[in-house]
XYZ file of C-alpha atoms in Angstrom:
726
model
C 33.469 226.503 11.958
C 31.566 222.796 12.302
C 30.476 223.191 8.609
C 33.839 223.748 7.861
C 35.650 220.902 10.500
C 33.034 218.325 9.793
C 34.044 216.320 5.859
C 37.956 216.732 7.549
C 37.173 214.496 10.043
C 35.089 212.728 8.166
C 37.971 212.022 5.676
C 39.781 211.549 8.217
C 38.200 208.634 9.650
C 37.876 206.847 6.585
C 41.167 207.030 5.772
C 42.058 205.689 9.456
C 39.171 202.565 8.590
C 41.354 201.876 5.059
C 44.399 202.111 6.667
C 42.926 199.764 9.620
C 41.631 197.556 6.650
C 44.777 197.342 4.963
C 47.152 197.140 7.645
C 44.853 194.137 8.694
C 44.890 192.254 4.843
C 45.823 188.450 6.143
C 49.641 187.516 4.887
C 49.969 183.610 3.916
C 52.875 181.655 4.728
C 53.597 180.060 1.094
C 57.100 178.443 2.384
C 57.210 178.401 5.703
C 61.505 178.503 7.544
C 60.756 175.017 8.498
C 59.443 172.177 5.900
C 56.678 171.414 8.283
C 55.373 175.549 8.110
C 54.794 175.536 4.153
C 51.582 175.499 2.854
C 49.423 172.587 1.445
C 47.445 172.837 -2.224
C 44.346 171.479 -2.188
C 43.936 169.261 -5.139
C 40.307 167.897 -5.617
C 40.183 164.709 -7.217
C 37.990 165.751 -9.347
C 40.142 168.612 -10.881
C 40.600 169.711 -14.329
C 43.595 168.143 -16.154
C 44.287 172.624 -16.427
C 44.762 173.356 -12.718
C 46.499 169.701 -12.324
C 49.755 170.574 -14.694
C 49.006 174.368 -12.904
C 49.652 172.874 -9.492
C 52.660 170.352 -10.921
C 54.292 173.809 -12.104
C 53.898 176.055 -9.610
C 55.789 173.098 -7.848
C 58.446 172.699 -9.839
C 58.807 176.614 -9.465
C 58.570 175.643 -5.716
C 61.118 172.807 -6.250
C 63.910 175.782 -7.927
C 63.494 178.550 -5.324
C 63.387 176.753 -2.016
C 64.423 172.801 -3.333
C 61.110 171.302 -2.158
C 57.494 170.771 -3.643
C 54.287 171.837 -1.411
C 52.036 168.745 -0.451
C 49.046 168.039 -2.602
C 45.886 166.882 -1.054
C 42.405 165.955 -2.257
C 40.547 167.082 1.620
C 40.944 170.165 3.493
C 41.519 167.283 6.664
C 44.636 166.361 5.365
C 45.787 170.009 4.943
C 46.540 169.389 9.088
C 47.048 172.999 10.929
C 49.189 174.254 8.069
C 47.995 177.075 5.668
C 46.334 176.732 2.336
C 46.301 177.779 -1.141
C 43.552 176.899 -3.096
C 43.410 177.122 -7.207
C 39.304 176.487 -8.294
C 36.681 177.820 -10.070
C 33.356 179.357 -9.225
C 30.849 177.162 -9.293
C 32.963 174.133 -9.627
C 34.502 173.616 -6.132
C 31.862 173.627 -3.544
C 35.076 174.625 -0.625
C 34.971 177.899 -3.191
C 31.471 177.998 -3.158
C 30.936 177.323 0.332
C 33.273 180.791 1.512
C 31.537 182.375 -1.197
C 27.632 181.779 0.040
C 29.587 183.044 3.308
C 30.948 186.110 2.344
C 34.472 185.416 3.326
C 35.396 186.588 -0.489
C 33.598 188.828 -2.839
C 34.079 186.980 -6.758
C 31.153 189.166 -7.817
C 33.610 191.457 -10.188
C 34.959 188.453 -11.796
C 32.006 185.554 -11.502
C 30.608 184.569 -15.385
C 33.530 186.470 -16.979
C 35.951 185.250 -19.709
C 39.769 183.653 -17.836
C 39.606 186.040 -15.038
C 40.218 185.773 -11.380
C 40.601 186.707 -7.945
C 43.780 186.491 -5.597
C 42.014 186.446 -1.996
C 43.874 185.917 1.300
C 41.702 184.928 4.224
C 42.515 184.167 7.655
C 41.108 180.966 9.194
C 38.520 180.615 6.483
C 37.023 177.145 7.565
C 35.258 176.834 10.308
C 35.204 173.430 10.193
C 38.677 173.084 10.572
C 39.855 175.827 12.775
C 43.923 174.595 12.615
C 43.507 175.786 9.242
C 45.635 179.178 10.167
C 44.707 181.475 6.599
C 43.973 179.652 2.667
C 45.707 182.058 -0.243
C 41.759 181.689 -2.409
C 43.041 181.940 -6.464
C 39.599 182.085 -7.631
C 38.834 181.855 -11.307
C 35.919 182.733 -13.807
C 36.979 179.365 -15.610
C 39.440 177.241 -15.650
C 42.198 179.096 -17.141
C 41.289 181.631 -14.940
C 42.321 179.973 -11.975
C 45.634 177.821 -14.049
C 46.135 182.229 -14.870
C 46.356 182.621 -11.056
C 48.047 179.963 -9.992
C 50.919 181.662 -11.415
C 50.534 184.538 -11.540
C 51.120 184.448 -7.822
C 54.725 182.236 -8.772
C 56.023 185.369 -10.751
C 54.820 187.758 -7.465
C 56.595 184.808 -4.619
C 59.225 182.990 -6.151
C 60.036 185.712 -8.879
C 59.355 183.104 -11.882
C 59.931 184.507 -15.479
C 57.319 182.895 -17.507
C 59.459 182.913 -20.861
C 61.977 180.156 -18.602
C 63.268 177.907 -20.340
C 63.900 179.634 -23.327
C 65.928 182.300 -20.930
C 67.542 179.850 -19.035
C 65.915 181.994 -16.076
C 65.881 180.405 -12.612
C 63.109 181.680 -9.917
C 64.657 183.443 -6.663
C 66.115 181.555 -3.950
C 63.759 181.512 -0.352
C 64.170 180.737 2.520
C 61.000 181.353 3.347
C 58.095 183.244 1.523
C 54.494 185.309 2.858
C 51.669 186.672 0.644
C 51.591 189.811 1.833
C 50.132 191.810 -1.417
C 46.327 192.022 -0.428
C 44.170 191.604 -3.388
C 44.206 191.065 -6.024
C 41.598 191.190 -9.365
C 42.376 190.640 -12.680
C 39.915 190.378 -16.306
C 38.994 189.914 -18.776
C 41.317 189.664 -21.524
C 42.103 192.567 -23.532
C 42.316 190.324 -26.497
C 39.615 187.452 -25.772
C 42.262 184.039 -27.698
C 46.153 184.665 -27.595
C 48.692 182.831 -29.133
C 52.112 181.379 -30.662
C 52.396 181.062 -34.102
C 55.859 179.010 -34.192
C 56.676 179.472 -37.595
C 59.408 177.644 -39.407
C 59.927 175.467 -37.253
C 61.711 172.806 -39.491
C 65.288 175.552 -38.453
C 64.450 176.078 -34.797
C 65.419 172.635 -33.451
C 68.519 172.011 -34.512
C 69.879 170.908 -31.122
C 67.757 167.984 -31.369
C 68.326 166.801 -34.793
C 69.962 163.756 -36.105
C 70.879 162.999 -39.334
C 68.236 161.241 -41.137
C 65.628 162.515 -39.270
C 62.842 165.567 -40.183
C 63.788 168.917 -38.639
C 60.334 168.914 -36.758
C 59.276 170.050 -33.024
C 59.783 166.758 -31.084
C 56.786 165.796 -28.114
C 59.895 167.295 -25.720
C 59.481 170.774 -27.032
C 56.026 170.719 -27.903
C 55.775 170.555 -24.001
C 57.592 173.385 -23.075
C 55.834 175.555 -25.665
C 52.595 174.753 -24.864
C 53.946 175.346 -21.054
C 55.449 178.421 -21.593
C 52.230 179.790 -23.450
C 50.271 178.837 -20.579
C 52.758 180.857 -18.027
C 51.969 184.121 -20.452
C 48.733 184.178 -20.363
C 47.705 182.983 -23.707
C 45.614 179.817 -24.813
C 46.264 178.174 -28.365
C 48.733 177.375 -30.338
C 48.920 177.624 -34.036
C 49.695 174.597 -36.031
C 53.174 174.374 -38.195
C 54.076 175.844 -41.351
C 56.383 173.497 -41.681
C 57.380 169.535 -40.976
C 55.217 166.597 -39.366
C 51.843 167.772 -37.576
C 52.364 167.287 -33.421
C 52.035 163.450 -32.631
C 48.421 162.890 -30.851
C 50.625 162.812 -27.018
C 51.295 166.611 -28.125
C 47.083 167.434 -29.524
C 46.629 165.720 -26.724
C 48.992 167.402 -23.978
C 47.514 170.869 -25.351
C 44.067 170.062 -25.009
C 45.018 169.262 -21.310
C 46.548 172.448 -20.666
C 43.613 174.277 -22.171
C 44.739 175.590 -25.552
C 42.670 175.417 -28.156
C 44.584 174.532 -31.758
C 44.529 176.325 -34.756
C 45.868 176.867 -38.166
C 47.547 179.767 -39.709
C 47.131 181.641 -43.530
C 47.272 178.008 -44.890
C 46.411 175.472 -42.658
C 42.243 175.367 -44.048
C 40.845 172.843 -41.243
C 43.761 172.581 -39.556
C 45.214 170.641 -41.772
C 49.460 171.152 -43.209
C 49.708 171.735 -46.951
C 53.998 172.679 -46.009
C 56.584 170.155 -47.267
C 59.870 169.923 -44.624
C 63.418 170.906 -46.180
C 66.476 169.243 -45.512
C 66.877 166.821 -44.112
C 64.603 164.078 -45.261
C 61.878 164.085 -47.889
C 60.460 166.937 -49.176
C 57.276 165.473 -48.613
C 54.303 167.035 -48.452
C 51.606 166.282 -45.940
C 49.247 166.674 -48.924
C 50.872 164.079 -50.950
C 51.716 162.207 -48.525
C 47.904 161.648 -48.283
C 47.464 160.834 -51.612
C 50.113 158.675 -52.042
C 48.294 156.493 -48.665
C 44.938 157.141 -50.048
C 45.712 157.049 -54.211
C 48.635 155.414 -53.860
C 49.813 158.356 -56.403
C 50.192 162.295 -56.060
C 48.261 164.709 -57.546
C 48.407 168.563 -57.314
C 46.739 170.141 -54.642
C 44.252 172.435 -56.873
C 40.696 173.414 -55.863
C 39.551 172.875 -59.368
C 40.844 169.510 -60.377
C 40.915 167.350 -57.201
C 38.594 168.917 -55.075
C 36.673 165.173 -53.966
C 40.085 164.816 -52.763
C 41.056 167.910 -50.714
C 38.407 167.916 -49.880
C 39.007 164.067 -48.183
C 41.962 165.757 -46.883
C 40.435 168.528 -45.118
C 37.960 166.087 -43.152
C 40.396 162.857 -42.599
C 43.522 165.225 -41.474
C 42.064 168.655 -40.253
C 38.726 167.745 -38.503
C 39.242 164.013 -37.422
C 42.649 164.490 -36.437
C 41.552 167.604 -34.465
C 37.698 167.232 -33.567
C 37.711 166.049 -29.988
C 40.709 168.388 -29.096
C 39.649 172.195 -28.039
C 40.018 174.123 -31.737
C 39.305 176.546 -33.588
C 38.728 176.083 -37.308
C 40.949 178.346 -40.436
C 38.456 178.921 -43.119
C 39.543 179.812 -46.274
C 41.473 178.731 -49.714
C 45.104 178.652 -49.789
C 47.399 176.811 -52.563
C 50.213 174.134 -50.858
C 53.112 175.606 -48.927
C 52.073 178.710 -48.230
C 51.288 179.506 -51.853
C 48.181 181.726 -53.043
C 45.422 178.832 -54.485
C 45.881 180.789 -57.812
C 49.728 180.769 -58.200
C 50.220 177.357 -58.935
C 46.548 176.429 -60.305
C 46.477 177.691 -63.952
C 42.599 176.794 -64.248
C 42.223 179.407 -61.287
C 40.363 182.602 -61.651
C 42.149 185.675 -62.833
C 40.246 188.670 -60.907
C 40.610 188.864 -57.533
C 36.130 188.562 -57.583
C 35.854 185.952 -58.835
C 38.746 183.945 -56.208
C 36.290 184.955 -53.745
C 33.634 184.268 -55.518
C 35.233 180.188 -55.182
C 36.058 180.861 -51.929
C 33.002 181.235 -50.842
C 32.339 177.829 -52.125
C 34.935 176.336 -49.899
C 33.710 178.124 -46.941
C 30.432 177.030 -47.290
C 31.575 173.044 -47.672
C 34.508 173.430 -44.674
C 32.192 174.691 -42.398
C 29.198 171.643 -43.988
C 32.500 169.236 -42.566
C 32.829 170.965 -39.621
C 29.626 170.804 -38.356
C 28.919 166.920 -39.777
C 31.678 166.050 -37.435
C 30.494 167.874 -34.311
C 27.124 167.885 -34.216
C 25.470 169.790 -31.276
C 28.059 171.691 -31.109
C 29.032 175.894 -31.970
C 32.456 175.487 -33.626
C 34.583 178.426 -33.906
C 35.925 179.800 -36.999
C 38.639 182.122 -37.739
C 40.304 183.161 -41.522
C 44.147 184.686 -41.490
C 43.694 187.266 -44.728
C 46.754 187.501 -45.793
C 48.116 188.191 -49.155
C 45.207 187.237 -51.608
C 42.371 186.122 -48.731
C 43.417 189.556 -47.809
C 42.298 190.901 -51.287
C 39.758 189.095 -51.578
C 37.970 189.601 -48.698
C 38.294 193.348 -49.518
C 36.506 192.858 -52.114
C 33.618 192.221 -49.399
C 32.879 189.242 -51.265
C 33.572 186.975 -48.888
C 30.481 185.266 -46.837
C 31.698 183.531 -42.962
C 29.765 181.528 -40.823
C 28.792 182.809 -37.569
C 31.940 182.218 -34.688
C 34.595 183.928 -37.108
C 36.926 185.497 -36.432
C 38.847 188.099 -39.433
C 43.027 188.148 -38.965
C 43.884 191.304 -40.204
C 47.375 190.977 -41.319
C 51.019 192.992 -40.434
C 53.312 194.164 -43.833
C 55.747 191.928 -41.769
C 58.837 193.597 -44.031
C 58.335 196.631 -41.950
C 56.167 195.759 -38.859
C 53.122 198.246 -39.394
C 49.485 196.594 -40.349
C 48.816 197.091 -44.064
C 45.125 197.758 -42.393
C 42.230 197.590 -39.528
C 38.994 197.113 -39.618
C 36.359 199.906 -40.016
C 32.627 200.447 -39.051
C 32.050 198.562 -42.360
C 33.434 195.994 -41.572
C 32.526 195.752 -37.968
C 28.823 196.090 -38.691
C 29.412 193.061 -41.736
C 31.508 190.470 -39.382
C 31.506 191.467 -36.052
C 34.474 189.564 -34.568
C 38.475 191.069 -35.514
C 41.788 189.703 -34.537
C 44.792 190.439 -35.417
C 48.028 188.186 -37.107
C 51.606 190.412 -36.158
C 54.868 188.835 -36.252
C 57.386 189.542 -33.368
C 59.847 188.555 -35.698
C 60.478 187.825 -39.493
C 61.979 184.725 -40.163
C 64.317 186.964 -42.672
C 65.881 188.727 -39.356
C 66.814 186.000 -38.079
C 68.163 186.742 -34.122
C 68.762 190.727 -35.377
C 65.639 192.422 -33.832
C 65.173 195.468 -35.800
C 61.939 196.906 -35.279
C 62.170 198.761 -31.667
C 59.279 198.285 -28.937
C 57.497 201.837 -29.415
C 56.722 200.555 -32.839
C 55.326 197.195 -31.457
C 53.064 199.293 -29.443
C 51.682 202.136 -31.039
C 50.234 199.292 -33.675
C 49.081 196.747 -30.958
C 47.294 200.163 -30.025
C 46.137 200.651 -32.120
C 44.150 196.855 -33.136
C 43.161 197.669 -29.865
C 41.180 200.990 -31.058
C 40.082 199.334 -34.004
C 37.804 196.270 -32.324
C 40.381 193.894 -33.288
C 40.658 191.985 -30.559
C 38.690 188.424 -30.383
C 42.308 186.714 -31.138
C 45.854 187.797 -31.595
C 48.030 185.565 -33.212
C 51.694 186.305 -33.195
C 54.745 184.665 -35.095
C 57.733 183.887 -32.180
C 59.812 182.392 -34.372
C 62.248 180.497 -33.093
C 61.142 182.085 -30.244
C 64.779 182.330 -27.902
C 66.011 185.514 -29.851
C 62.763 187.317 -28.779
C 62.023 187.048 -25.143
C 61.634 191.136 -24.611
C 59.291 191.287 -27.653
C 57.168 189.010 -26.162
C 56.757 189.223 -23.179
C 55.336 193.021 -24.082
C 53.229 192.108 -26.893
C 51.784 189.046 -24.562
C 50.883 191.351 -21.457
C 49.540 193.553 -23.615
C 46.914 191.191 -25.214
C 46.464 190.109 -21.878
C 45.683 193.227 -20.214
C 46.110 196.232 -22.699
C 44.552 198.958 -20.084
C 48.428 200.470 -19.322
C 49.463 200.776 -21.992
C 46.181 202.478 -23.546
C 47.225 205.706 -21.060
C 50.358 205.994 -21.640
C 52.617 205.434 -25.191
C 55.437 205.530 -23.127
C 54.595 201.903 -21.407
C 56.865 200.480 -23.271
C 60.264 201.632 -21.606
C 58.392 201.538 -18.547
C 57.596 197.242 -19.178
C 61.925 197.137 -20.429
C 63.282 198.190 -17.517
C 61.271 196.129 -15.400
C 61.988 193.288 -17.044
C 65.422 194.284 -17.560
C 65.655 194.802 -14.332
C 64.346 191.506 -13.327
C 66.145 190.100 -16.081
C 69.339 191.304 -15.271
C 69.222 192.312 -11.418
C 70.373 195.993 -12.929
C 70.219 198.830 -10.695
C 69.707 201.096 -13.332
C 68.109 199.136 -16.333
C 67.455 202.319 -17.858
C 71.187 202.506 -18.878
C 69.948 198.989 -21.292
C 66.437 200.556 -22.381
C 68.457 203.042 -23.858
C 70.960 201.169 -25.383
C 69.013 199.017 -26.946
C 66.729 202.554 -27.925
C 69.814 203.527 -29.850
C 70.643 200.026 -31.697
C 67.087 200.069 -33.181
C 67.747 203.100 -34.311
C 70.390 202.497 -36.271
C 69.921 199.161 -37.349
C 66.296 199.811 -38.453
C 67.177 202.259 -41.598
C 70.579 199.845 -42.762
C 69.244 196.289 -42.148
C 71.556 193.645 -41.557
C 69.291 192.085 -44.215
C 69.736 194.399 -46.244
C 72.991 194.072 -46.170
C 72.919 190.094 -46.400
C 70.089 190.003 -49.196
C 72.131 192.862 -52.046
C 75.587 191.532 -50.732
C 75.584 188.316 -51.179
C 73.958 188.295 -54.676
C 77.410 189.343 -55.400
C 79.447 186.286 -53.573
C 77.957 183.661 -53.122
C 74.683 183.347 -54.650
C 73.272 182.864 -58.532
C 74.862 185.991 -59.301
C 78.025 185.701 -57.409
C 81.538 186.829 -59.048
C 82.910 183.595 -58.949
C 80.019 182.216 -61.160
C 79.914 185.454 -63.339
C 83.438 184.563 -64.601
C 83.576 180.778 -64.483
C 84.501 179.207 -68.068
C 86.271 183.090 -68.957
C 89.746 183.006 -70.798
C 90.863 185.684 -68.906
C 89.269 185.563 -66.052
C 91.218 188.745 -64.632
C 89.576 191.030 -67.224
C 86.751 189.408 -66.971
C 85.843 190.208 -62.948
C 87.118 193.526 -63.716
C 84.317 193.644 -66.571
C 81.598 192.330 -64.534
C 81.790 194.877 -61.033
C 81.946 197.265 -63.200
C 79.082 196.553 -64.610
C 77.416 196.270 -61.354
C 75.624 198.728 -59.972
C 74.781 197.333 -56.449
C 71.176 198.052 -54.755
C 70.784 201.020 -52.695
C 68.412 198.549 -51.001
C 65.230 196.252 -51.988
C 62.071 195.711 -49.856
C 62.872 196.011 -46.153
C 64.871 199.332 -47.167
C 67.349 201.853 -47.781
C 71.516 199.793 -48.289
C 74.296 201.991 -49.614
C 78.450 203.407 -50.094
C 77.572 206.078 -47.418
C 75.236 204.673 -45.303
C 77.749 201.133 -43.965
C 81.331 203.528 -44.056
C 79.416 206.552 -41.714
C 77.374 203.867 -39.401
C 80.097 201.555 -39.027
C 81.752 204.032 -36.440
C 78.674 204.585 -34.338
C 78.075 200.095 -34.624
C 81.839 200.113 -32.918
C 81.470 202.805 -30.181
C 77.474 201.404 -29.335
C 79.382 197.160 -29.658
C 81.949 198.876 -27.004
C 79.385 199.968 -24.935
C 77.044 197.296 -24.815
C 80.202 194.930 -23.046
C 81.253 198.132 -21.139
C 77.395 196.863 -19.054
C 77.926 193.667 -18.284
C 79.315 194.325 -14.806
C 76.065 195.779 -13.973
C 74.732 192.371 -15.130
C 74.247 189.486 -12.138
C 76.901 187.236 -12.757
C 74.075 184.135 -13.311
C 72.748 185.941 -15.997
C 75.523 187.431 -18.226
C 75.390 184.516 -20.742
C 72.017 185.735 -21.406
C 72.919 189.277 -21.841
C 75.614 187.658 -24.266
C 72.444 185.460 -25.264
C 70.236 188.292 -26.118
C 71.484 191.582 -26.429
C 75.712 190.822 -27.181
C 74.350 188.654 -30.417
C 72.258 190.485 -31.901
C 74.705 193.994 -31.642
C 77.035 191.792 -32.910
C 75.849 190.472 -35.535
C 74.091 194.233 -37.029
C 77.663 195.433 -36.463
C 78.888 192.308 -37.939
C 76.661 192.924 -41.087
C 77.189 196.514 -41.213
C 81.287 196.339 -41.539
C 81.147 193.064 -43.675
C 78.681 194.938 -45.983
C 81.534 198.077 -46.470
C 84.377 196.292 -47.042
C 83.002 194.155 -49.924
C 82.034 197.437 -51.248
C 85.231 198.672 -50.591
C 87.169 195.056 -52.308
C 84.934 196.028 -55.389
C 85.548 199.405 -55.715
C 89.213 198.669 -55.624
C 88.898 195.598 -58.421
C 87.442 197.963 -60.711
C 89.991 200.389 -60.550
C 92.167 197.697 -61.172
C 93.638 197.371 -57.890
C 94.012 194.093 -56.969
C 95.970 194.117 -53.750
C 94.411 196.516 -52.089
C 91.206 194.809 -53.465
C 92.523 191.371 -51.787
C 93.168 193.756 -48.257
C 89.506 194.941 -47.874
C 88.207 191.138 -48.703
C 90.427 189.680 -46.024
C 88.612 191.925 -43.504
C 85.808 191.200 -44.487
C 86.020 187.548 -44.472
C 87.600 188.758 -40.633
C 83.952 190.044 -39.993
C 81.816 186.476 -41.494
C 84.498 184.667 -39.291
C 83.642 186.349 -36.010
C 80.219 186.343 -36.928
C 81.013 182.526 -36.801
C 82.694 182.540 -33.546
C 79.537 184.815 -31.901
C 77.079 182.296 -32.643
C 79.299 179.667 -31.359
C 79.142 181.032 -28.186
C 75.901 180.710 -28.301
C 75.662 178.172 -28.429
C 75.492 176.350 -24.955
C 74.220 174.142 -22.196
C 71.255 172.751 -23.397
C 71.345 174.950 -26.754
C 74.309 173.509 -28.341
C 73.998 173.105 -32.351
C 71.395 175.708 -31.258
C 72.106 177.502 -35.178
C 72.487 174.016 -37.115
C 68.926 174.513 -37.867
C 69.773 177.339 -40.166
C 71.932 175.513 -42.652
C 68.935 173.254 -43.889
C 68.194 176.511 -45.292
C 68.244 176.060 -49.032
C 68.847 180.127 -49.466
C 71.921 181.873 -48.498
C 70.892 185.534 -48.591
C 68.221 185.702 -45.301
C 70.045 186.298 -41.290
C 68.334 182.161 -40.916
C 70.116 180.823 -43.591
C 73.474 182.367 -44.229
C 75.718 179.579 -45.666
C 79.139 180.783 -43.605
C 81.534 178.533 -44.865
C 80.176 178.673 -48.803
C 81.258 183.009 -48.125
C 84.399 182.152 -46.750
C 85.346 179.873 -49.188
C 84.314 181.848 -51.900
C 86.190 185.082 -50.720
C 89.150 183.124 -49.917
C 89.265 182.352 -53.413
C 88.801 185.799 -54.488
C 91.650 186.815 -53.089
C 93.745 184.349 -54.077
C 93.113 185.245 -57.631
C 93.361 188.819 -57.081
C 97.017 188.664 -55.018
C 98.124 186.628 -57.996
C 97.395 189.109 -60.454
C 98.362 191.817 -58.172
C 101.704 189.464 -57.873
C 101.669 190.225 -61.951
C 101.040 193.303 -62.273
């Protein structure tokens, strides 16, 4: 009898002790009911710039939340009888190291780890300062770890959205705030390097554009981008593809915040060989360099201009970035996002021969880096896109140590082309991914479901491609949910690995935070229906296919221009065309568009009906992020369907009927213009202006509405005239 009761009593004893321990976990006041009760941040005079910026960000959150900042002091003696917050790095902070030595805190699980942290509340922490009632210790294994820990406190206590600049969210209003969540330990991250490629940035900042100037990212916007990456637990950013390289102050700011700079698939040694679109001259960085150094332009050819390219890489790449944290991009690409053989007739024709030539370039690139950075261990990476990917698969490419091989996705379909196998891991130990969270052709239309993103990123983790995650985030503002998900998984993939439906749990929680919805699953379910409708018949397909017959080079008006009998010419042309049922993105046809139209109308109705469930101060963001996406897809579907009906009627010479359908199509385009204008408010005024800089018209970010409306108006005029003559 005793033998059966003893384990129960023992279990009860440990349970009571555990509860007592939990109950005894100290609470630390961060924001008091009175200012005199606020915590004080202790930040030594020799603290790193990384921690200084993090503390500044934290105080910005406090100011937005409680209309005041916390005092920042350099010594305990200045704290007075107040609680303290101590963000510090193990081995670099005498105060933190003293608490560890006195066994007041235990940080063994994160010591020596990469970017890890522990948040530990301690009562009466310092015997020589008994007036200090408690401390919230934010111990980092390194500076970025401590930074992430401080952001964690802000998110948990103040409800700070890491993407607040882009979502217009502000921390919760609080009268007082107490840390009562006990000890939290995090790290190391799943992916060692995690960062953003802000792609197509020449169309990103339309609201900052001034006529006659290059539409490049400005220093104040780089500052917001860098802060957001840090808040989202990232540690690198990628050089922009188009426009100008960041100015020297912005490059220094990123470095001071602890962010590595790197390139994408085309930025060899972190140089930029692209040109900027209108406005401003179409000047490639390479062209500008040649004009400055040699007085004239030269083709960007590894075969014929090798010495000039080597000087370009060294002066515009390595010397520009050698004093910064950097991951050096190696390989061989052509100018302006082309493969090097595409615009160089002297380049080898076979993939194997090109790989051998790339090896030669890689060898020289590493020599340039090591010559400029003697005594260091440089980090390298290669983004295997297009021809470089084909070259890598031959097995011919040879890399220096510390080179991360990035495996690309197919952005048209949101899946990885391939991921590393055992033979690749054995040959090159470091592997990562290049993944499009948005594809530039689909500006503002997020066709790829969250479940698919989780599936692909989990595949990458299981394949061992975890050294680096480079995410293409496009214009940033349109994909806050997907970016939040990807960065969360990259930082800690454990819950995503154990639950295939974690995307739903994450989405529900994100929606609850963003919109204050009591039943966030209502919106999650609606988004799932949106993805189910958008993915098979993507708006991009409709725009790409239909614009061929309205405003592009194959437009109807151009085809009949100069014809003696335009009526007959239009009828014959329309009868001759077979509108493709798809393209590189999937299928599209009359039946799909007409069949889906009622479903889009119903989804639009239900999405608007959810508005009362959204917290009043977040309804504008609900429009920007949810309603605008649904409106765009809905209107593209309805527009395409009416154009097809109009073409059928023209072919049958029912001109009045065709004009009626074109009137409806024109109305949908006008409505789309109005919907986008509604999302241009406050600091976002002029947001979509940047899209109109594109020379293309058959992409969502470059659909020139005024041209489409003018073309449709002219066709309607003709059709009405012909109908009256019949």
